[in-house]
Amino acid sequence: MSGGETLKWYHKAIFSFANSVLPPAVKRQMMGFGRMTTPRSSNGWDIFNWLPKKYQSAHTIDLTKLQNHTAEELLEILVSVHPDISHALYNFLRMGDTPLTFTAKKQSGSDDKNGQRALDAIKNLLDSPLPSPGYQHGRSLDKLDTIQRMMIMVRGACAGEVVLNERCNDVIDIVPVDPATIWFRREEGTNRLVPWQYIKNPRPRAGEEWFGQYKKIDTPTFIYEEFDPMIDDPYGRTPILPVLQAVFFHLQVLQDLKAVVHNQGYPRLDISVVEEVLLKNMPPQHKNNPTGQQKWLTERMTEIMGHFNSLNPDDAMIHWDSVKVEYLKGGNSGPMIDIKKLIDIIDTQMATGLKTLLTLLSRHQGSTETYSSVDTQIYIKSVESARNVTKRFWKRAFSIAARVHGVQTLVEADYAPIDLRTEMERERDLRAKLNNYVLAEKERYITAKEAATEARWIMGLDPNIPSELLAGLEKKYGSDDNDHDSAS
């Protein structure tokens, strides 16, 4: 038995012994029990626990007063009400929606069968409903992964907790946590980062540490992974945060365009009241009284305005000849802003802020096929870089869950590659790869067995060559050697 294997067995023995000997109270202090974090929408008063539908409440917000909200609140609102931001997030989630796999490895790099069984059990746990006689909200690894990838774009980080049972010897669940509720403090003396969670309606329990409305979440079962953090900034940065300035400008332009369209976009009536006719029909008591005369004229003008304002678009206008009605003529003679160029600038700023492509936002400003291909590759790299954060989260979560089960293993998490090729393009590339191995075998760069192994892997078959094919490959290779020797 090698030293590495002895050390691994030794650690497993120590862990199992400690798990069986340590009192539950001590283990709860070390790891916590149940869920340590609190859902953002929880109500500590246990009254009025109806959860609001966020997509409905977002549409009641006055978009002209968005500056009154924080950046986290703004992004959460805009993904529900702004078409471009919603579309960009939707495309990001769909583009990165490829299967997530977990592989257990030993320190030597070889496959760990015991560790793989533990990872498969954890994955099956997430895909299985919790034992309960009542309603259980649906959960699955795919759903949790979609939430965490969404948090990377909207929050700039993803967070979650591995929930343990009261004895701390089994995993109950892996739950996502809103990173916007997490705040870090430096531990005095060590400068270690300690997470605290802001809870709107706190209800402290025994054994918990609080600072006002902030609850200490200092447990190894809590995980926080940030995206592109700055130095001494553990919170990360959402990649779409710069779009807020473009959105504010976009909304202001739309408000101005609305006013212009309302004022000049439709035919407007020009109504003239013949003042001379009114003066001739004025009552005698007002003719020599300037104040009374002005009052009477104002009343008649208000009366005429009320009449025409009450007309429906399809009503016929019947009036005395003292009123002249025609369409408003003329317009602005000064220079006008080219609205199309202005909108193109806003669209470009919007796409840049959203880290997406104009084509994905249904904008087509004209670009060559080469540039479009390069842009697509860059966008795929952006999606993959964001998925690297969620891979780190799942790697840590499954590693903790495996250790709780008493298994020490190296966890590798990976997504299937993003493939935008059509079925015909994939078949064409497959044939090209197979032809390359056939040519390599023909030129004697590789053996027939190596070529067969690679060809089976490319076609999605078991790379291990069946015994009934091995004899034919060996005979083929041997006959090639005999032919070569006789020729020389």
Coordinates of C-alpha atoms in Angstrom, one line a residue:
M1 CA 0.0 0.0 0.0
S2 CA 1.5 3.3 -1.1
G3 CA 1.9 6.3 1.2
G4 CA -0.9 8.2 -0.5
E5 CA -3.4 5.4 -0.1
T6 CA -2.4 4.9 3.6
L7 CA -2.9 8.6 4.2
K8 CA -6.3 8.5 2.5
W9 CA -7.4 5.5 4.6
Y10 CA -6.1 7.2 7.7
H11 CA -8.1 10.4 7.1
K12 CA -11.2 8.3 6.3
A13 CA -10.8 6.4 9.6
I14 CA -10.3 9.6 11.6
F15 CA -13.4 11.2 10.0
S16 CA -15.6 8.1 10.7
F17 CA -14.3 7.9 14.3
A18 CA -15.0 11.6 14.9
N19 CA -18.4 11.4 13.3
S20 CA -19.4 8.5 15.6
V21 CA -17.8 9.8 18.9
L22 CA -18.3 13.6 18.9
P23 CA -21.5 14.7 20.6
P24 CA -24.3 16.1 18.3
A25 CA -24.0 19.5 20.0
V26 CA -20.3 19.7 19.1
K27 CA -20.9 18.7 15.5
R28 CA -23.7 21.2 15.2
Q29 CA -21.3 23.9 16.3
M30 CA -18.8 22.8 13.6
M31 CA -21.2 22.1 10.7
G32 CA -24.6 23.3 11.7
F33 CA -27.8 21.3 11.3
G34 CA -30.7 21.8 9.1
R35 CA -30.7 25.0 7.0
M36 CA -28.5 27.7 8.4
T37 CA -29.3 30.3 5.8
T38 CA -32.8 31.9 5.5
P39 CA -34.8 32.3 2.4
R40 CA -35.0 36.0 1.3
S41 CA -38.8 35.9 1.2
S42 CA -39.2 34.4 4.7
N43 CA -41.3 36.2 7.3
G44 CA -40.1 35.8 10.8
W45 CA -43.5 36.9 12.2
D46 CA -45.2 33.8 10.7
I47 CA -48.0 36.1 9.5
F48 CA -48.9 37.3 6.0
N49 CA -46.7 34.6 4.5
W50 CA -48.1 34.9 1.0
L51 CA -45.2 35.1 -1.5
P52 CA -45.6 37.9 -4.0
K53 CA -45.3 37.2 -7.7
K54 CA -42.2 39.2 -8.6
Y55 CA -42.9 39.4 -12.3
Q56 CA -46.3 41.0 -11.5
S57 CA -45.0 43.5 -9.0
A58 CA -42.1 44.5 -11.3
H59 CA -44.6 45.8 -13.8
T60 CA -46.2 48.2 -11.3
I61 CA -42.9 50.1 -10.8
D62 CA -42.5 53.6 -12.4
L63 CA -39.7 53.1 -14.9
T64 CA -39.0 56.9 -14.9
K65 CA -37.9 56.7 -11.2
L66 CA -35.5 53.7 -11.4
Q67 CA -32.7 55.7 -9.7
N68 CA -34.5 55.2 -6.4
H69 CA -33.6 51.5 -6.4
T70 CA -30.3 49.8 -5.7
A71 CA -28.3 48.1 -8.5
E72 CA -29.5 44.6 -7.3
E73 CA -33.1 45.7 -7.3
L74 CA -32.8 47.4 -10.7
L75 CA -31.4 44.3 -12.4
E76 CA -34.0 42.1 -10.8
I77 CA -36.7 44.5 -12.1
L78 CA -35.3 45.0 -15.6
V79 CA -35.0 41.3 -16.3
S80 CA -38.8 41.1 -16.0
V81 CA -39.8 44.4 -17.7
H82 CA -37.1 45.4 -20.2
P83 CA -37.2 43.5 -23.5
D84 CA -33.5 43.6 -24.3
I85 CA -32.2 42.6 -20.8
S86 CA -34.8 39.9 -20.6
H87 CA -33.8 38.6 -24.0
A88 CA -30.1 38.7 -23.3
L89 CA -30.6 36.7 -20.0
Y90 CA -32.8 34.2 -21.8
N91 CA -30.2 33.7 -24.5
F92 CA -27.5 33.3 -22.0
L93 CA -29.4 30.7 -20.0
R94 CA -30.4 28.7 -23.1
M95 CA -26.9 28.9 -24.7
G96 CA -25.3 27.4 -21.5
D97 CA -28.0 24.8 -20.9
T98 CA -25.9 21.7 -21.6
P99 CA -25.6 18.6 -19.4
L100 CA -23.6 18.9 -16.2
T101 CA -21.5 15.8 -15.2
F102 CA -19.5 14.9 -12.1
T103 CA -16.5 12.7 -12.0
A104 CA -14.6 11.3 -9.0
K105 CA -10.9 11.1 -9.2
K106 CA -8.1 9.7 -7.0
Q107 CA -5.0 11.7 -6.1
S108 CA -3.2 9.8 -8.9
G109 CA -5.7 11.0 -11.4
S110 CA -7.4 7.7 -12.0
D111 CA -11.1 7.1 -11.6
D112 CA -12.4 6.6 -8.1
K113 CA -15.3 4.1 -8.2
N114 CA -16.3 4.6 -4.5
G115 CA -16.2 8.3 -4.9
Q116 CA -18.3 8.1 -8.1
R117 CA -20.9 6.1 -6.3
A118 CA -21.1 8.8 -3.7
L119 CA -21.5 11.5 -6.3
D120 CA -24.1 9.6 -8.1
A121 CA -26.0 9.2 -4.9
I122 CA -25.9 13.0 -4.2
K123 CA -27.1 13.7 -7.7
N124 CA -30.0 11.2 -7.3
L125 CA -30.8 12.9 -4.0
L126 CA -31.3 16.3 -5.8
D127 CA -33.4 14.7 -8.6
S128 CA -35.6 12.9 -6.0
P129 CA -38.4 14.5 -4.0
L130 CA -38.0 14.9 -0.3
P131 CA -40.0 12.5 1.9
S132 CA -43.0 14.4 3.0
P133 CA -46.8 13.8 3.2
G134 CA -47.5 17.4 1.9
Y135 CA -46.6 19.4 -1.1
Q136 CA -42.9 19.6 -2.0
H137 CA -41.6 22.3 -4.4
G138 CA -40.0 20.6 -7.4
R139 CA -36.2 20.4 -7.3
S140 CA -33.6 19.0 -9.6
L141 CA -29.9 19.5 -10.4
D142 CA -30.9 21.1 -13.7
K143 CA -33.2 23.6 -12.0
L144 CA -30.7 24.5 -9.3
D145 CA -27.9 24.9 -11.9
T146 CA -30.1 27.3 -14.0
I147 CA -30.8 29.4 -10.9
Q148 CA -27.1 29.6 -10.1
R149 CA -26.2 30.5 -13.7
M150 CA -28.8 33.2 -13.6
M151 CA -27.4 34.6 -10.3
I152 CA -24.0 35.0 -12.0
M153 CA -25.5 37.4 -14.6
V154 CA -27.9 39.2 -12.2
R155 CA -25.9 39.2 -9.0
G156 CA -22.3 38.6 -10.1
A157 CA -22.0 35.6 -7.8
C158 CA -23.7 32.4 -6.8
A159 CA -24.2 31.1 -3.3
G160 CA -25.7 28.1 -1.6
E161 CA -25.7 25.7 1.3
V162 CA -25.3 22.0 1.8
V163 CA -28.1 21.2 4.3
L164 CA -27.3 18.5 6.8
N165 CA -29.5 16.5 9.2
E166 CA -29.4 16.9 12.9
R167 CA -26.7 14.3 13.4
C168 CA -24.5 15.9 10.7
N169 CA -24.0 12.5 9.0
D170 CA -26.1 12.9 5.9
V171 CA -27.0 15.5 3.3
I172 CA -30.6 16.5 3.1
D173 CA -30.5 19.1 0.4
I174 CA -28.4 21.7 -1.5
V175 CA -30.2 25.0 -1.6
P176 CA -29.4 28.2 -3.5
V177 CA -29.0 31.5 -1.6
D178 CA -29.5 35.0 -2.9
P179 CA -26.0 36.5 -3.0
A180 CA -27.5 40.0 -2.5
T181 CA -28.3 39.1 1.1
I182 CA -24.7 38.1 1.9
W183 CA -22.3 40.6 3.5
F184 CA -18.7 39.9 4.6
R185 CA -16.8 41.0 7.6
R186 CA -13.2 40.7 8.5
E187 CA -12.6 38.6 11.5
E188 CA -10.6 40.5 14.2
G189 CA -7.1 39.2 14.5
T190 CA -7.1 36.9 11.5
N191 CA -8.7 39.0 8.8
R192 CA -10.6 36.0 7.7
L193 CA -13.7 36.7 5.7
V194 CA -16.8 35.8 7.6
P195 CA -20.2 35.8 5.8
W196 CA -23.3 37.3 7.4
Q197 CA -26.8 37.2 5.9
Y198 CA -29.2 40.2 6.0
I199 CA -32.7 39.0 7.1
K200 CA -35.5 41.4 6.8
N201 CA -37.7 39.9 9.5
P202 CA -35.3 38.2 11.9
R203 CA -36.3 35.6 14.5
P204 CA -33.2 34.6 16.3
R205 CA -32.8 31.0 17.7
A206 CA -30.7 29.7 20.5
G207 CA -27.0 29.2 19.5
E208 CA -27.1 31.7 16.6
E209 CA -25.0 34.9 16.5
W210 CA -26.6 38.1 15.2
F211 CA -25.6 41.7 14.6
G212 CA -28.9 43.6 14.3
Q213 CA -30.6 42.1 11.3
Y214 CA -27.5 40.2 10.1
K215 CA -27.0 36.6 10.9
K216 CA -23.6 35.0 11.0
I217 CA -23.2 32.1 8.5
D218 CA -19.8 30.9 9.5
T219 CA -20.1 27.2 8.5
P220 CA -18.1 25.1 6.0
T221 CA -21.4 24.0 4.5
F222 CA -22.1 27.5 3.1
I223 CA -20.5 28.3 -0.3
Y224 CA -20.1 31.6 -2.1
E225 CA -18.4 31.9 -5.5
E226 CA -17.9 35.3 -7.1
F227 CA -17.5 36.3 -10.8
D228 CA -14.5 38.5 -11.8
P229 CA -13.8 40.0 -8.4
M230 CA -11.5 43.0 -7.8
I231 CA -8.8 42.9 -5.2
D232 CA -10.2 43.0 -1.6
D233 CA -13.7 42.7 -3.1
P234 CA -15.2 39.3 -2.3
Y235 CA -18.6 40.0 -3.8
G236 CA -17.8 39.8 -7.5
R237 CA -19.3 41.9 -10.3
T238 CA -22.2 41.2 -12.5
P239 CA -21.2 41.4 -16.1
I240 CA -24.4 43.3 -17.2
L241 CA -24.1 46.0 -14.6
P242 CA -22.9 48.7 -17.1
V243 CA -26.2 48.3 -19.0
L244 CA -28.0 50.3 -16.4
Q245 CA -26.7 53.7 -17.8
A246 CA -27.7 52.7 -21.3
V247 CA -31.2 51.7 -20.0
F248 CA -31.7 55.0 -18.3
F249 CA -30.7 56.9 -21.5
H250 CA -32.9 54.5 -23.6
L251 CA -35.9 55.1 -21.4
Q252 CA -35.4 58.9 -21.5
V253 CA -35.2 58.8 -25.3
L254 CA -38.4 56.8 -25.5
Q255 CA -40.2 59.3 -23.3
D256 CA -39.0 62.1 -25.6
L257 CA -40.1 60.1 -28.7
K258 CA -43.5 59.5 -27.1
A259 CA -44.0 63.2 -26.6
V260 CA -42.9 64.0 -30.1
V261 CA -45.1 61.3 -31.6
H262 CA -48.0 62.5 -29.5
N263 CA -47.4 66.1 -30.5
Q264 CA -46.5 65.8 -34.2
G265 CA -47.1 62.2 -35.2
Y266 CA -50.8 62.5 -35.8
P267 CA -52.9 65.1 -37.7
R268 CA -54.1 67.9 -35.4
L269 CA -57.0 70.3 -35.8
D270 CA -56.5 74.0 -36.0
I271 CA -59.7 75.7 -34.8
S272 CA -60.2 79.4 -35.2
V273 CA -62.9 81.4 -33.5
V274 CA -64.0 84.5 -35.4
E275 CA -63.7 87.1 -32.7
E276 CA -65.7 89.7 -34.7
V277 CA -68.8 87.5 -34.8
L278 CA -68.6 87.0 -31.1
L279 CA -68.3 90.7 -30.4
K280 CA -71.3 91.4 -32.5
N281 CA -73.4 88.9 -30.6
M282 CA -72.2 89.9 -27.1
P283 CA -74.9 90.9 -24.7
P284 CA -75.3 94.8 -24.4
Q285 CA -74.4 94.9 -20.7
H286 CA -70.8 93.7 -21.6
K287 CA -70.1 95.8 -24.6
N288 CA -69.0 98.9 -22.6
N289 CA -67.5 96.9 -19.7
P290 CA -63.9 95.6 -20.5
T291 CA -63.9 93.3 -17.6
G292 CA -67.2 91.8 -18.3
Q293 CA -66.4 91.6 -22.0
Q294 CA -63.2 89.6 -21.3
K295 CA -65.0 87.3 -18.9
W296 CA -67.8 86.6 -21.5
L297 CA -65.2 85.9 -24.3
T298 CA -63.3 83.5 -22.0
E299 CA -66.5 81.6 -21.1
R300 CA -67.4 81.2 -24.8
M301 CA -63.9 80.0 -25.6
T302 CA -64.0 77.5 -22.8
E303 CA -67.4 76.3 -24.0
I304 CA -66.1 75.8 -27.6
M305 CA -63.0 74.0 -26.3
G306 CA -65.0 71.6 -24.2
H307 CA -67.2 70.8 -27.2
F308 CA -64.4 69.9 -29.5
N309 CA -62.4 68.0 -26.8
S310 CA -65.4 65.8 -26.1
L311 CA -65.7 64.6 -29.7
N312 CA -64.8 61.1 -30.6
P313 CA -62.4 60.5 -33.6
D314 CA -65.2 59.4 -35.8
D315 CA -67.7 62.1 -34.8
A316 CA -68.9 64.6 -37.4
M317 CA -68.1 68.2 -36.5
I318 CA -71.2 70.5 -36.9
H319 CA -70.7 74.1 -35.9
W320 CA -71.6 77.7 -36.8
D321 CA -69.6 79.5 -39.4
S322 CA -68.2 81.6 -36.6
V323 CA -65.8 78.7 -36.0
K324 CA -63.2 77.7 -38.7
V325 CA -61.8 74.2 -38.6
E326 CA -58.8 72.8 -40.6
Y327 CA -55.8 70.6 -40.1
L328 CA -52.7 72.1 -38.6
K329 CA -50.1 72.9 -41.2
G330 CA -46.5 73.7 -41.1
G331 CA -43.8 72.2 -38.9
N332 CA -40.3 72.5 -37.6
S333 CA -38.1 74.1 -40.2
G334 CA -34.8 73.7 -38.2
P335 CA -32.4 70.7 -38.3
M336 CA -33.9 67.4 -36.9
I337 CA -32.0 64.6 -35.1
D338 CA -31.6 61.4 -37.1
I339 CA -33.5 59.1 -34.9
K340 CA -32.3 55.9 -36.6
K341 CA -28.6 56.8 -35.9
L342 CA -29.5 57.6 -32.3
I343 CA -31.3 54.3 -31.9
D344 CA -28.3 52.4 -33.5
I345 CA -26.0 54.0 -30.9
I346 CA -28.3 53.0 -28.1
D347 CA -28.6 49.4 -29.4
T348 CA -24.8 49.1 -29.6
Q349 CA -24.4 50.4 -26.0
M350 CA -27.1 48.0 -24.9
A351 CA -25.5 45.0 -26.5
T352 CA -22.1 46.0 -25.1
G353 CA -23.4 46.4 -21.6
L354 CA -25.2 43.1 -21.8
K355 CA -22.1 41.3 -23.1
T356 CA -24.2 39.9 -25.9
L357 CA -24.4 40.2 -29.7
L358 CA -26.7 42.5 -31.7
T359 CA -27.9 39.5 -33.7
L360 CA -29.0 37.8 -30.5
L361 CA -31.0 41.0 -29.6
S362 CA -32.7 40.8 -33.0
R363 CA -30.6 43.8 -34.3
H364 CA -29.0 43.6 -37.7
Q365 CA -26.7 46.5 -38.4
G366 CA -24.7 44.6 -41.0
S367 CA -21.6 42.5 -40.5
T368 CA -19.6 40.0 -42.6
E369 CA -19.8 36.2 -42.0
T370 CA -16.3 36.2 -40.6
Y371 CA -17.0 38.8 -38.0
S372 CA -20.3 37.1 -37.0
S373 CA -18.4 33.8 -36.5
V374 CA -15.8 35.5 -34.4
D375 CA -18.4 37.3 -32.3
T376 CA -20.2 34.0 -31.8
Q377 CA -17.0 32.3 -30.5
I378 CA -16.4 35.2 -28.2
Y379 CA -19.9 35.0 -26.8
I380 CA -19.6 31.3 -26.3
K381 CA -16.3 32.0 -24.4
S382 CA -18.2 34.5 -22.2
V383 CA -20.9 31.9 -21.4
E384 CA -18.3 29.3 -20.5
S385 CA -16.4 31.7 -18.3
A386 CA -19.6 32.4 -16.3
R387 CA -20.2 28.7 -16.1
N388 CA -16.7 28.2 -14.6
V389 CA -18.0 30.0 -11.5
T390 CA -21.0 27.6 -11.1
K391 CA -18.6 24.7 -11.8
R392 CA -16.5 25.8 -8.8
F393 CA -19.7 26.0 -6.7
W394 CA -20.9 22.5 -7.6
K395 CA -17.4 21.1 -7.1
R396 CA -17.2 22.4 -3.6
A397 CA -20.8 21.4 -2.8
F398 CA -20.4 17.8 -4.0
S399 CA -17.0 17.6 -2.2
I400 CA -18.6 18.6 1.1
A401 CA -21.5 16.2 0.5
A402 CA -19.1 13.3 -0.3
R403 CA -17.0 14.0 2.9
V404 CA -20.2 14.0 5.0
H405 CA -20.8 10.5 3.6
G406 CA -17.3 9.5 4.6
V407 CA -15.7 9.5 1.2
Q408 CA -12.6 11.5 0.4
T409 CA -12.4 12.1 -3.4
L410 CA -11.4 14.8 -5.9
V411 CA -14.6 16.1 -7.6
E412 CA -14.5 17.3 -11.2
A413 CA -17.5 19.1 -12.5
D414 CA -17.9 19.9 -16.2
Y415 CA -20.5 21.0 -18.7
A416 CA -20.9 19.5 -22.1
P417 CA -19.5 21.7 -24.8
I418 CA -21.7 24.3 -26.5
D419 CA -22.3 23.1 -30.0
L420 CA -24.1 25.4 -32.4
R421 CA -23.5 23.2 -35.5
T422 CA -26.3 21.7 -37.5
E423 CA -26.8 18.0 -37.8
M424 CA -25.3 18.1 -41.3
E425 CA -22.3 20.0 -40.1
R426 CA -21.7 17.6 -37.3
E427 CA -21.8 14.6 -39.6
R428 CA -19.4 16.3 -42.0
D429 CA -16.9 17.0 -39.2
L430 CA -17.3 13.4 -38.0
R431 CA -16.4 12.0 -41.4
A432 CA -13.4 14.3 -41.6
K433 CA -12.1 13.1 -38.2
L434 CA -12.6 9.5 -39.2
N435 CA -10.8 10.0 -42.5
N436 CA -7.9 11.6 -40.6
Y437 CA -7.5 8.4 -38.5
V438 CA -7.8 6.2 -41.6
L439 CA -5.1 8.2 -43.3
A440 CA -2.9 8.0 -40.2
E441 CA -3.2 4.3 -40.1
K442 CA -2.6 3.9 -43.8
E443 CA 0.6 6.0 -43.5
R444 CA 1.6 3.8 -40.5
Y445 CA 1.6 6.8 -38.0
I446 CA -0.6 4.8 -35.7
T447 CA -1.6 1.2 -35.3
A448 CA -4.8 -0.3 -36.6
K449 CA -5.9 -0.8 -32.9
E450 CA -5.2 2.8 -32.0
A451 CA -7.2 4.0 -35.0
A452 CA -10.1 1.7 -34.2
T453 CA -10.2 2.9 -30.6
E454 CA -10.3 6.6 -31.6
A455 CA -12.9 5.9 -34.3
R456 CA -15.2 4.1 -31.9
W457 CA -14.8 7.0 -29.4
I458 CA -15.7 9.6 -32.1
M459 CA -18.8 7.6 -33.1
G460 CA -19.9 7.5 -29.5
L461 CA -19.2 3.8 -29.0
D462 CA -17.3 2.0 -26.2
P463 CA -13.6 2.7 -27.0
N464 CA -12.8 -0.8 -25.8
I465 CA -12.5 -2.9 -28.9
P466 CA -14.7 -6.1 -28.7
S467 CA -12.7 -9.4 -28.8
E468 CA -14.3 -10.5 -32.1
L469 CA -12.8 -7.5 -33.8
L470 CA -9.3 -7.7 -32.2
A471 CA -8.3 -10.8 -34.2
G472 CA -9.2 -9.2 -37.5
L473 CA -7.3 -6.0 -36.6
E474 CA -4.2 -8.0 -35.5
K475 CA -4.3 -10.1 -38.6
K476 CA -4.7 -7.0 -40.8
Y477 CA -1.7 -5.4 -39.1
G478 CA 0.4 -8.6 -39.4
S479 CA -0.4 -9.0 -43.1
D480 CA 0.7 -5.4 -43.7
D481 CA 4.1 -6.2 -42.0
N482 CA 4.5 -9.4 -44.1
D483 CA 3.8 -7.5 -47.3
H484 CA 6.2 -4.8 -46.3
D485 CA 9.0 -7.3 -45.6
S486 CA 8.5 -9.2 -48.9
A487 CA 8.6 -6.0 -50.9
S488 CA 11.9 -5.0 -49.4

